[in-house]
Tab-separated table of N, CA and C in Angstrom:
chain	number	residue	atom	x	y	z
A	1	MET	N	0.850	-1.169	0.000
A	1	MET	CA	0.000	0.000	0.000
A	1	MET	C	0.899	1.237	0.000
A	2	THR	N	0.559	2.220	-0.837
A	2	THR	CA	1.391	3.413	-0.938
A	2	THR	C	1.155	4.321	0.252
A	3	ILE	N	2.109	5.172	0.485
A	3	ILE	CA	1.998	6.097	1.619
A	3	ILE	C	0.847	7.075	1.406
A	4	VAL	N	0.593	7.468	0.150
A	4	VAL	CA	-0.503	8.391	-0.151
A	4	VAL	C	-1.850	7.740	0.188
A	5	ARG	N	-1.979	6.459	-0.165
A	5	ARG	CA	-3.226	5.741	0.125
A	5	ARG	C	-3.432	5.597	1.637
A	6	ARG	N	-2.348	5.289	2.352
A	6	ARG	CA	-2.441	5.169	3.817
A	6	ARG	C	-2.859	6.489	4.446
A	7	LEU	N	-2.266	7.590	3.991
A	7	LEU	CA	-2.619	8.905	4.531
A	7	LEU	C	-4.086	9.228	4.240
A	8	GLY	N	-4.538	8.865	3.045
A	8	GLY	CA	-5.942	9.082	2.695
A	8	GLY	C	-6.866	8.305	3.604
A	9	MET	N	-6.511	7.053	3.907
A	9	MET	CA	-7.335	6.225	4.786
A	9	MET	C	-7.342	6.786	6.207
A	10	LEU	N	-6.179	7.239	6.684
A	10	LEU	CA	-6.098	7.831	8.022
A	10	LEU	C	-6.922	9.109	8.103
A	11	SER	N	-6.869	9.921	7.052
A	11	SER	CA	-7.640	11.152	7.021
A	11	SER	C	-9.133	10.853	7.070
A	12	ALA	N	-9.574	9.868	6.297
A	12	ALA	CA	-10.992	9.479	6.289
A	12	ALA	C	-11.410	8.962	7.657
A	13	ALA	N	-10.563	8.139	8.278
A	13	ALA	CA	-10.882	7.604	9.613
A	13	ALA	C	-10.968	8.726	10.632
A	14	GLY	N	-10.057	9.693	10.562
A	14	GLY	CA	-10.085	10.834	11.480
A	14	GLY	C	-11.343	11.664	11.310
A	15	SER	N	-11.751	11.891	10.064
A	15	SER	CA	-12.980	12.642	9.792
A	15	SER	C	-14.185	11.916	10.359
A	16	LEU	N	-14.220	10.602	10.210
A	16	LEU	CA	-15.321	9.807	10.741
A	16	LEU	C	-15.377	9.930	12.256
A	17	CYS	N	-14.222	9.893	12.911
A	17	CYS	CA	-14.178	10.043	14.376
A	17	CYS	C	-14.722	11.404	14.802
A	18	LEU	N	-14.367	12.460	14.068
A	18	LEU	CA	-14.852	13.790	14.407
A	18	LEU	C	-16.365	13.872	14.241
A	19	LEU	N	-16.890	13.293	13.189
A	19	LEU	CA	-18.336	13.290	12.985
A	19	LEU	C	-19.035	12.509	14.088
A	20	THR	N	-18.488	11.386	14.470
A	20	THR	CA	-19.073	10.569	15.530
A	20	THR	C	-19.065	11.335	16.844
A	21	THR	N	-17.971	12.020	17.157
A	21	THR	CA	-17.879	12.800	18.380
A	21	THR	C	-18.924	13.900	18.384
A	22	ALA	N	-19.089	14.593	17.254
A	22	ALA	CA	-20.070	15.668	17.186
A	22	ALA	C	-21.478	15.134	17.420
A	23	ALA	N	-21.781	13.966	16.902
A	23	ALA	CA	-23.122	13.407	17.050
A	23	ALA	C	-23.421	13.043	18.499
A	24	PHE	N	-22.404	12.758	19.286
A	24	PHE	CA	-22.604	12.367	20.684
A	24	PHE	C	-22.136	13.456	21.642
A	25	ALA	N	-22.123	14.696	21.196
A	25	ALA	CA	-21.590	15.782	22.005
A	25	ALA	C	-22.618	16.392	22.943
A	26	HIS	N	-23.783	15.797	23.076
A	26	HIS	CA	-24.786	16.363	23.971
A	26	HIS	C	-25.045	15.442	25.163
A	27	VAL	N	-25.739	15.969	26.165
A	27	VAL	CA	-26.089	15.181	27.346
A	27	VAL	C	-27.099	14.114	26.918
A	28	THR	N	-26.822	12.867	27.282
A	28	THR	CA	-27.690	11.751	26.899
A	28	THR	C	-27.974	10.865	28.109
A	29	LEU	N	-28.959	9.993	27.954
A	29	LEU	CA	-29.253	8.982	28.965
A	29	LEU	C	-28.626	7.664	28.532
A	30	GLU	N	-28.004	6.968	29.474
A	30	GLU	CA	-27.358	5.696	29.165
A	30	GLU	C	-28.378	4.637	28.721
A	31	ALA	N	-29.424	4.431	29.506
A	31	ALA	CA	-30.468	3.460	29.148
A	31	ALA	C	-31.473	4.167	28.254
A	32	GLN	N	-31.598	3.718	27.032
A	32	GLN	CA	-32.421	4.390	26.034
A	32	GLN	C	-33.891	3.975	26.054
A	33	GLN	N	-34.247	2.964	26.867
A	33	GLN	CA	-35.644	2.559	26.959
A	33	GLN	C	-35.940	1.968	28.337
A	34	SER	N	-37.224	2.035	28.712
A	34	SER	CA	-37.657	1.478	29.983
A	34	SER	C	-39.162	1.230	29.921
A	35	SER	N	-39.649	0.350	30.780
A	35	SER	CA	-41.079	0.014	30.807
A	35	SER	C	-41.849	0.944	31.729
A	36	ILE	N	-43.051	1.274	31.301
A	36	ILE	CA	-43.977	2.024	32.140
A	36	ILE	C	-44.340	1.130	33.330
A	37	GLY	N	-44.606	1.757	34.482
A	37	GLY	CA	-44.972	0.992	35.669
A	37	GLY	C	-43.777	0.320	36.312
A	38	SER	N	-42.585	0.905	36.123
A	38	SER	CA	-41.374	0.312	36.695
A	38	SER	C	-40.423	1.413	37.162
A	39	THR	N	-39.430	0.987	37.926
A	39	THR	CA	-38.390	1.901	38.369
A	39	THR	C	-37.357	2.026	37.262
A	40	TYR	N	-36.919	3.247	37.015
A	40	TYR	CA	-35.941	3.548	35.974
A	40	TYR	C	-34.714	4.164	36.624
A	41	LYS	N	-33.545	3.623	36.319
A	41	LYS	CA	-32.281	4.206	36.771
A	41	LYS	C	-31.761	5.066	35.629
A	42	ALA	N	-31.806	6.372	35.833
A	42	ALA	CA	-31.354	7.327	34.824
A	42	ALA	C	-29.884	7.663	35.071
A	43	VAL	N	-29.082	7.483	34.058
A	43	VAL	CA	-27.665	7.839	34.113
A	43	VAL	C	-27.440	8.883	33.021
A	44	LEU	N	-27.322	10.139	33.438
A	44	LEU	CA	-27.070	11.229	32.498
A	44	LEU	C	-25.576	11.316	32.222
A	45	ARG	N	-25.218	11.244	30.942
A	45	ARG	CA	-23.810	11.306	30.542
A	45	ARG	C	-23.495	12.714	30.059
A	46	VAL	N	-22.498	13.342	30.694
A	46	VAL	CA	-22.081	14.698	30.339
A	46	VAL	C	-20.682	14.600	29.736
A	47	PRO	N	-20.567	14.784	28.403
A	47	PRO	CA	-19.298	14.539	27.723
A	47	PRO	C	-18.304	15.697	27.719
A	48	HIS	N	-18.732	16.914	28.092
A	48	HIS	CA	-17.838	18.068	28.001
A	48	HIS	C	-18.435	19.247	28.746
A	49	GLY	N	-17.668	20.323	28.824
A	49	GLY	CA	-18.168	21.565	29.409
A	49	GLY	C	-18.813	22.420	28.332
A	50	CYS	N	-18.682	23.736	28.467
A	50	CYS	CA	-19.279	24.675	27.513
A	50	CYS	C	-18.169	25.525	26.898
A	51	ASP	N	-17.869	25.277	25.654
A	51	ASP	CA	-16.841	26.056	24.941
A	51	ASP	C	-15.542	26.162	25.743
A	52	GLY	N	-15.095	25.038	26.300
A	52	GLY	CA	-13.838	25.008	27.038
A	52	GLY	C	-13.968	25.315	28.525
A	53	GLN	N	-15.132	25.779	28.952
A	53	GLN	CA	-15.347	26.115	30.360
A	53	GLN	C	-15.834	24.882	31.135
A	54	PRO	N	-15.468	24.774	32.429
A	54	PRO	CA	-15.919	23.623	33.220
A	54	PRO	C	-17.415	23.694	33.542
A	55	THR	N	-18.033	22.540	33.681
A	55	THR	CA	-19.421	22.451	34.126
A	55	THR	C	-19.435	22.688	35.632
A	56	LEU	N	-20.275	23.608	36.084
A	56	LEU	CA	-20.377	23.938	37.506
A	56	LEU	C	-21.712	23.513	38.116
A	57	LYS	N	-22.719	23.330	37.253
A	57	LYS	CA	-24.040	22.967	37.753
A	57	LYS	C	-24.781	22.210	36.655
A	58	LEU	N	-25.529	21.192	37.068
A	58	LEU	CA	-26.368	20.440	36.150
A	58	LEU	C	-27.776	20.408	36.735
A	59	ARG	N	-28.744	20.931	35.976
A	59	ARG	CA	-30.147	20.987	36.406
A	59	ARG	C	-30.959	20.062	35.520
A	60	VAL	N	-31.716	19.154	36.142
A	60	VAL	CA	-32.529	18.201	35.395
A	60	VAL	C	-33.988	18.383	35.791
A	61	GLN	N	-34.831	18.654	34.807
A	61	GLN	CA	-36.263	18.814	35.044
A	61	GLN	C	-36.936	17.446	34.968
A	62	ILE	N	-37.776	17.159	35.951
A	62	ILE	CA	-38.476	15.877	36.015
A	62	ILE	C	-39.876	16.055	35.423
A	63	PRO	N	-40.203	15.298	34.364
A	63	PRO	CA	-41.510	15.468	33.725
A	63	PRO	C	-42.655	14.875	34.547
A	64	GLU	N	-43.842	15.339	34.265
A	64	GLU	CA	-45.054	14.822	34.909
A	64	GLU	C	-45.164	13.324	34.616
A	65	GLY	N	-45.601	12.565	35.627
A	65	GLY	CA	-45.735	11.120	35.469
A	65	GLY	C	-44.518	10.353	35.938
A	66	VAL	N	-43.486	11.084	36.349
A	66	VAL	CA	-42.267	10.475	36.898
A	66	VAL	C	-42.239	10.841	38.376
A	67	ILE	N	-42.289	9.824	39.251
A	67	ILE	CA	-42.421	10.072	40.690
A	67	ILE	C	-41.350	9.303	41.471
A	68	ALA	N	-41.347	9.529	42.774
A	68	ALA	CA	-40.439	8.838	43.699
A	68	ALA	C	-38.983	8.981	43.247
A	69	VAL	N	-38.627	10.190	42.842
A	69	VAL	CA	-37.291	10.487	42.320
A	69	VAL	C	-36.290	10.607	43.471
A	70	LYS	N	-35.154	9.925	43.316
A	70	LYS	CA	-34.076	10.000	44.302
A	70	LYS	C	-32.748	10.146	43.565
A	71	PRO	N	-32.085	11.304	43.706
A	71	PRO	CA	-30.776	11.456	43.070
A	71	PRO	C	-29.702	10.722	43.864
A	72	MET	N	-28.695	10.250	43.166
A	72	MET	CA	-27.562	9.595	43.819
A	72	MET	C	-26.546	10.671	44.207
A	73	PRO	N	-26.098	10.659	45.472
A	73	PRO	CA	-25.034	11.592	45.846
A	73	PRO	C	-23.792	11.340	44.982
A	74	LYS	N	-23.044	12.397	44.747
A	74	LYS	CA	-21.865	12.317	43.890
A	74	LYS	C	-20.699	12.954	44.632
A	75	ALA	N	-19.623	12.202	44.775
A	75	ALA	CA	-18.441	12.703	45.484
A	75	ALA	C	-17.974	14.020	44.863
A	76	GLY	N	-17.756	15.018	45.711
A	76	GLY	CA	-17.278	16.317	45.256
A	76	GLY	C	-18.373	17.247	44.747
A	77	TRP	N	-19.595	16.777	44.761
A	77	TRP	CA	-20.717	17.579	44.269
A	77	TRP	C	-21.792	17.677	45.350
A	78	ASP	N	-22.477	18.828	45.414
A	78	ASP	CA	-23.663	18.974	46.254
A	78	ASP	C	-24.853	18.625	45.387
A	79	VAL	N	-25.863	18.017	45.984
A	79	VAL	CA	-27.082	17.719	45.245
A	79	VAL	C	-28.272	18.275	46.016
A	80	ASP	N	-29.132	18.980	45.302
A	80	ASP	CA	-30.349	19.548	45.870
A	80	ASP	C	-31.524	19.125	44.998
A	81	THR	N	-32.702	19.182	45.567
A	81	THR	CA	-33.914	18.889	44.804
A	81	THR	C	-34.916	20.016	45.016
A	82	VAL	N	-35.747	20.204	44.014
A	82	VAL	CA	-36.857	21.146	44.109
A	82	VAL	C	-38.121	20.302	44.076
A	83	GLU	N	-38.925	20.423	45.129
A	83	GLU	CA	-40.165	19.655	45.202
A	83	GLU	C	-41.350	20.558	44.914
A	84	ALA	N	-42.371	19.961	44.309
A	84	ALA	CA	-43.605	20.695	43.981
A	84	ALA	C	-44.735	19.679	43.828
A	85	PRO	N	-45.977	20.172	43.831
A	85	PRO	CA	-47.124	19.264	43.652
A	85	PRO	C	-47.144	18.668	42.236
A	86	TYR	N	-47.676	17.459	42.140
A	86	TYR	CA	-47.942	16.850	40.838
A	86	TYR	C	-49.265	17.405	40.327
A	87	LYS	N	-49.523	17.283	39.039
A	87	LYS	CA	-50.791	17.746	38.464
A	87	LYS	C	-51.951	16.875	38.917
A	88	GLN	N	-51.642	15.637	39.307
A	88	GLN	CA	-52.656	14.699	39.780
A	88	GLN	C	-52.000	13.767	40.788
A	89	PRO	N	-52.776	13.095	41.647
A	89	PRO	CA	-52.182	12.123	42.565
A	89	PRO	C	-51.781	10.851	41.800
A	90	TYR	N	-50.723	10.210	42.256
A	90	TYR	CA	-50.251	8.955	41.670
A	90	TYR	C	-50.193	7.887	42.751
A	91	ASP	N	-50.435	6.653	42.353
A	91	ASP	CA	-50.323	5.522	43.261
A	91	ASP	C	-48.918	4.948	43.149
A	92	TYR	N	-48.235	4.889	44.278
A	92	TYR	CA	-46.886	4.321	44.310
A	92	TYR	C	-46.907	3.136	45.269
A	93	TYR	N	-47.149	1.954	44.713
A	93	TYR	CA	-47.227	0.722	45.490
A	93	TYR	C	-48.210	0.852	46.654
A	94	GLY	N	-49.397	1.402	46.350
A	94	GLY	CA	-50.445	1.515	47.356
A	94	GLY	C	-50.427	2.799	48.164
A	95	THR	N	-49.428	3.628	47.967
A	95	THR	CA	-49.326	4.895	48.678
A	95	THR	C	-49.624	6.035	47.715
A	96	PRO	N	-50.631	6.864	48.015
A	96	PRO	CA	-50.905	7.991	47.130
A	96	PRO	C	-49.825	9.066	47.278
A	97	MET	N	-49.364	9.581	46.137
A	97	MET	CA	-48.352	10.638	46.139
A	97	MET	C	-48.917	11.845	45.411
A	98	THR	N	-48.860	13.009	46.061
A	98	THR	CA	-49.397	14.232	45.470
A	98	THR	C	-48.318	15.260	45.162
A	99	GLU	N	-47.104	15.029	45.654
A	99	GLU	CA	-45.996	15.941	45.361
A	99	GLU	C	-44.687	15.172	45.423
A	100	GLY	N	-43.664	15.778	44.842
A	100	GLY	CA	-42.363	15.128	44.848
A	100	GLY	C	-41.333	15.951	44.104
A	101	VAL	N	-40.207	15.346	43.826
A	101	VAL	CA	-39.085	16.030	43.179
A	101	VAL	C	-39.464	16.381	41.743
A	102	ARG	N	-39.311	17.656	41.407
A	102	ARG	CA	-39.605	18.149	40.045
A	102	ARG	C	-38.333	18.611	39.338
A	103	GLU	N	-37.252	18.789	40.128
A	103	GLU	CA	-35.967	19.185	39.549
A	103	GLU	C	-34.844	18.699	40.465
A	104	ILE	N	-33.745	18.252	39.831
A	104	ILE	CA	-32.545	17.871	40.563
A	104	ILE	C	-31.440	18.840	40.137
A	105	VAL	N	-30.651	19.297	41.126
A	105	VAL	CA	-29.568	20.228	40.834
A	105	VAL	C	-28.283	19.716	41.477
A	106	TRP	N	-27.298	19.370	40.649
A	106	TRP	CA	-25.965	19.016	41.129
A	106	TRP	C	-25.069	20.224	40.947
A	107	THR	N	-24.273	20.557	41.983
A	107	THR	CA	-23.351	21.683	41.921
A	107	THR	C	-21.957	21.187	42.300
A	108	GLY	N	-20.985	21.477	41.459
A	108	GLY	CA	-19.605	21.041	41.684
A	108	GLY	C	-18.728	21.569	40.574
A	109	LYS	N	-17.773	20.757	40.128
A	109	LYS	CA	-16.897	21.193	39.033
A	109	LYS	C	-16.442	19.993	38.221
A	110	LEU	N	-16.724	20.057	36.927
A	110	LEU	CA	-16.299	19.049	35.968
A	110	LEU	C	-15.546	19.770	34.866
A	111	LEU	N	-14.242	19.535	34.803
A	111	LEU	CA	-13.434	20.191	33.782
A	111	LEU	C	-13.906	19.791	32.387
A	112	ASP	N	-13.748	20.694	31.442
A	112	ASP	CA	-14.170	20.462	30.058
A	112	ASP	C	-13.510	19.223	29.459
A	113	LYS	N	-12.298	18.924	29.871
A	113	LYS	CA	-11.580	17.791	29.292
A	113	LYS	C	-11.997	16.445	29.892
A	114	HIS	N	-12.914	16.467	30.881
A	114	HIS	CA	-13.369	15.229	31.505
A	114	HIS	C	-14.823	14.927	31.170
A	115	TYR	N	-15.174	13.669	31.332
A	115	TYR	CA	-16.524	13.137	31.124
A	115	TYR	C	-17.026	12.667	32.485
A	116	ASP	N	-18.336	12.753	32.727
A	116	ASP	CA	-18.869	12.234	33.982
A	116	ASP	C	-20.336	11.833	33.803
A	117	GLU	N	-20.854	11.171	34.827
A	117	GLU	CA	-22.231	10.701	34.823
A	117	GLU	C	-22.932	11.142	36.106
A	118	PHE	N	-24.213	11.442	35.977
A	118	PHE	CA	-25.042	11.888	37.082
A	118	PHE	C	-26.261	10.956	37.125
A	119	VAL	N	-26.538	10.402	38.300
A	119	VAL	CA	-27.506	9.307	38.401
A	119	VAL	C	-28.672	9.657	39.326
A	120	PHE	N	-29.858	9.225	38.907
A	120	PHE	CA	-31.019	9.255	39.791
A	120	PHE	C	-31.926	8.083	39.430
A	121	ARG	N	-32.802	7.723	40.360
A	121	ARG	CA	-33.782	6.681	40.062
A	121	ARG	C	-35.159	7.292	40.228
A	122	ALA	N	-36.111	6.723	39.487
A	122	ALA	CA	-37.470	7.253	39.505
A	122	ALA	C	-38.440	6.150	39.101
A	123	PHE	N	-39.704	6.364	39.424
A	123	PHE	CA	-40.753	5.432	39.028
A	123	PHE	C	-41.522	6.041	37.859
A	124	LEU	N	-41.681	5.258	36.784
A	124	LEU	CA	-42.420	5.692	35.594
A	124	LEU	C	-43.858	5.201	35.743
A	125	THR	N	-44.781	6.124	35.984
A	125	THR	CA	-46.153	5.751	36.314
A	125	THR	C	-46.913	5.155	35.124
A	126	ASP	N	-47.993	4.463	35.460
A	126	ASP	CA	-48.851	3.825	34.457
A	126	ASP	C	-49.507	4.829	33.508
A	127	GLY	N	-49.608	6.091	33.933
A	127	GLY	CA	-50.260	7.103	33.107
A	127	GLY	C	-49.439	7.572	31.919
A	128	LEU	N	-48.166	7.206	31.882
A	128	LEU	CA	-47.321	7.589	30.749
A	128	LEU	C	-47.703	6.768	29.521
A	129	LYS	N	-47.495	7.337	28.355
A	129	LYS	CA	-47.922	6.708	27.102
A	129	LYS	C	-46.821	5.806	26.529
A	130	PRO	N	-47.130	4.515	26.331
A	130	PRO	CA	-46.121	3.616	25.745
A	130	PRO	C	-45.815	3.995	24.292
A	131	ASP	N	-44.649	3.562	23.835
A	131	ASP	CA	-44.186	3.794	22.466
A	131	ASP	C	-44.010	5.273	22.143
A	132	THR	N	-43.685	6.051	23.192
A	132	THR	CA	-43.322	7.458	23.019
A	132	THR	C	-41.984	7.656	23.724
A	133	THR	N	-41.413	8.827	23.541
A	133	THR	CA	-40.168	9.154	24.235
A	133	THR	C	-40.461	10.187	25.306
A	134	LEU	N	-39.953	9.931	26.493
A	134	LEU	CA	-40.101	10.829	27.638
A	134	LEU	C	-38.802	11.613	27.760
A	135	TYR	N	-38.907	12.937	27.822
A	135	TYR	CA	-37.713	13.792	27.829
A	135	TYR	C	-37.469	14.418	29.199
A	136	PHE	N	-36.186	14.562	29.534
A	136	PHE	CA	-35.732	15.175	30.776
A	136	PHE	C	-34.905	16.407	30.410
A	137	PRO	N	-35.541	17.578	30.221
A	137	PRO	CA	-34.788	18.781	29.878
A	137	PRO	C	-33.690	19.040	30.906
A	138	THR	N	-32.498	19.340	30.403
A	138	THR	CA	-31.322	19.474	31.256
A	138	THR	C	-30.553	20.734	30.880
A	139	VAL	N	-30.178	21.513	31.893
A	139	VAL	CA	-29.373	22.713	31.674
A	139	VAL	C	-28.023	22.502	32.332
A	140	GLN	N	-26.983	22.697	31.556
A	140	GLN	CA	-25.597	22.544	31.993
A	140	GLN	C	-25.010	23.951	32.124
A	141	GLU	N	-24.793	24.401	33.364
A	141	GLU	CA	-24.242	25.732	33.601
A	141	GLU	C	-22.734	25.616	33.777
A	142	CYS	N	-22.000	26.518	33.121
A	142	CYS	CA	-20.536	26.434	33.108
A	142	CYS	C	-19.901	27.744	33.543
A	143	GLY	N	-18.586	27.698	33.697
A	143	GLY	CA	-17.826	28.885	34.046
A	143	GLY	C	-17.953	29.958	32.975
A	144	GLY	N	-17.636	31.197	33.348
A	144	GLY	CA	-17.688	32.299	32.400
A	144	GLY	C	-19.105	32.671	31.999
A	145	GLY	N	-20.112	32.231	32.780
A	145	GLY	CA	-21.495	32.555	32.474
A	145	GLY	C	-22.071	31.788	31.290
A	146	LYS	N	-21.346	30.786	30.828
A	146	LYS	CA	-21.811	29.998	29.678
A	146	LYS	C	-22.777	28.910	30.153
A	147	ALA	N	-23.628	28.460	29.240
A	147	ALA	CA	-24.565	27.381	29.541
A	147	ALA	C	-24.923	26.653	28.255
A	148	GLU	N	-25.203	25.381	28.404
A	148	GLU	CA	-25.738	24.557	27.322
A	148	GLU	C	-27.120	24.112	27.791
A	149	ARG	N	-28.143	24.447	27.037
A	149	ARG	CA	-29.528	24.144	27.417
A	149	ARG	C	-30.033	22.985	26.557
A	150	TRP	N	-29.937	21.780	27.119
A	150	TRP	CA	-30.366	20.561	26.436
A	150	TRP	C	-31.856	20.378	26.702
A	151	ILE	N	-32.665	21.239	26.101
A	151	ILE	CA	-34.088	21.303	26.450
A	151	ILE	C	-35.024	21.136	25.252
A	152	GLU	N	-34.483	20.973	24.061
A	152	GLU	CA	-35.340	20.868	22.875
A	152	GLU	C	-36.008	19.492	22.821
A	153	ILE	N	-37.334	19.510	22.741
A	153	ILE	CA	-38.115	18.273	22.651
A	153	ILE	C	-38.630	18.168	21.217
A	154	PRO	N	-38.243	17.117	20.520
A	154	PRO	CA	-38.627	16.995	19.107
A	154	PRO	C	-40.137	17.042	18.883
A	155	ALA	N	-40.529	17.780	17.868
A	155	ALA	CA	-41.939	17.833	17.460
A	155	ALA	C	-42.303	16.514	16.784
A	156	GLU	N	-43.587	16.270	16.681
A	156	GLU	CA	-44.093	15.051	16.039
A	156	GLU	C	-43.460	14.884	14.656
A	157	GLY	N	-42.919	13.712	14.397
A	157	GLY	CA	-42.330	13.415	13.098
A	157	GLY	C	-40.884	13.859	12.936
A	158	LYS	N	-40.343	14.561	13.916
A	158	LYS	CA	-38.951	15.017	13.853
A	158	LYS	C	-38.062	14.055	14.621
A	159	LYS	N	-36.768	14.090	14.319
A	159	LYS	CA	-35.780	13.245	14.991
A	159	LYS	C	-34.918	14.102	15.913
A	160	VAL	N	-34.350	13.470	16.929
A	160	VAL	CA	-33.450	14.160	17.844
A	160	VAL	C	-32.303	14.802	17.067
A	161	ASP	N	-31.829	14.117	16.019
A	161	ASP	CA	-30.714	14.635	15.221
A	161	ASP	C	-31.050	15.939	14.499
A	162	ASP	N	-32.337	16.284	14.412
A	162	ASP	CA	-32.760	17.516	13.754
A	162	ASP	C	-32.564	18.737	14.659
A	163	TYR	N	-32.141	18.521	15.894
A	163	TYR	CA	-32.035	19.599	16.868
A	163	TYR	C	-30.592	19.779	17.337
A	164	LYS	N	-30.242	21.023	17.632
A	164	LYS	CA	-28.890	21.327	18.101
A	164	LYS	C	-28.733	20.998	19.593
A	165	TYR	N	-29.788	21.221	20.383
A	165	TYR	CA	-29.732	21.006	21.830
A	165	TYR	C	-30.877	20.097	22.302
A	166	PRO	N	-30.894	18.838	21.866
A	166	PRO	CA	-31.997	17.942	22.250
A	166	PRO	C	-31.956	17.563	23.726
A	167	ALA	N	-33.130	17.474	24.327
A	167	ALA	CA	-33.230	17.009	25.715
A	167	ALA	C	-32.956	15.506	25.739
A	168	PRO	N	-32.309	15.012	26.794
A	168	PRO	CA	-32.122	13.558	26.914
A	168	PRO	C	-33.488	12.870	27.032
A	169	GLY	N	-33.622	11.722	26.380
A	169	GLY	CA	-34.908	11.043	26.395
A	169	GLY	C	-34.793	9.537	26.540
A	170	VAL	N	-35.870	8.937	27.031
A	170	VAL	CA	-35.965	7.480	27.184
A	170	VAL	C	-37.234	7.017	26.479
A	171	ARG	N	-37.106	6.001	25.667
A	171	ARG	CA	-38.255	5.425	24.950
A	171	ARG	C	-39.056	4.566	25.923
A	172	LEU	N	-40.364	4.802	25.985
A	172	LEU	CA	-41.220	4.092	26.928
A	172	LEU	C	-41.815	2.849	26.282
A	173	ARG	N	-41.589	1.717	26.918
A	173	ARG	CA	-42.180	0.453	26.490
A	173	ARG	C	-43.461	0.229	27.290
A	174	PRO	N	-44.359	-0.603	26.748
A	174	PRO	CA	-45.572	-0.929	27.513
A	174	PRO	C	-45.221	-1.572	28.863
A	175	LYS	N	-46.156	-1.478	29.775
A	175	LYS	CA	-45.972	-2.060	31.104
A	175	LYS	C	-45.710	-3.556	30.969
A	176	ALA	N	-44.715	-4.036	31.678
A	176	ALA	CA	-44.394	-5.462	31.665
A	176	ALA	C	-45.513	-6.231	32.371
A	177	THR	N	-45.885	-7.361	31.818
A	177	THR	CA	-46.911	-8.194	32.455
A	177	THR	C	-46.246	-9.294	33.266
A	178	ASP	N	-46.909	-9.663	34.334
A	178	ASP	CA	-46.337	-10.693	35.221
A	178	ASP	C	-46.460	-12.062	34.621
């Protein structure tokens, strides 16, 4: 194989890597699907800061129909929750729930050159619609007053790839039967 051909192949491989990195440059959920009527472990993957600035805060909005939310403590980070009433009461294993966590806020420091994960668990209620995607709008606040707002929820018929700042989402499967 000639050196020119090898360089061409390396250049093509490098371009492919850059395209792949760009496609995965937003905050995503590790588990891409879960069943309604079950507990979901959400692992938010944060691949970078904001234009070279470190991530200082991560805010995750909890959608209606997601209850019993518990964030996992993270070494070196403070975690807070914002609680508010639900639009309707939900049954959680025989216990009625009328309010709960509506937002999780982690505060700390993640350098732009590092990757990290932020975890919480939640119950996906029976009222959620199967075969749809449930989105968790997320705001990544960084140094220098910069922020990345991963809050775009695709319109009907659109794909996540059609958006610059898509919210992380999980595809909802029908409730598992015993």
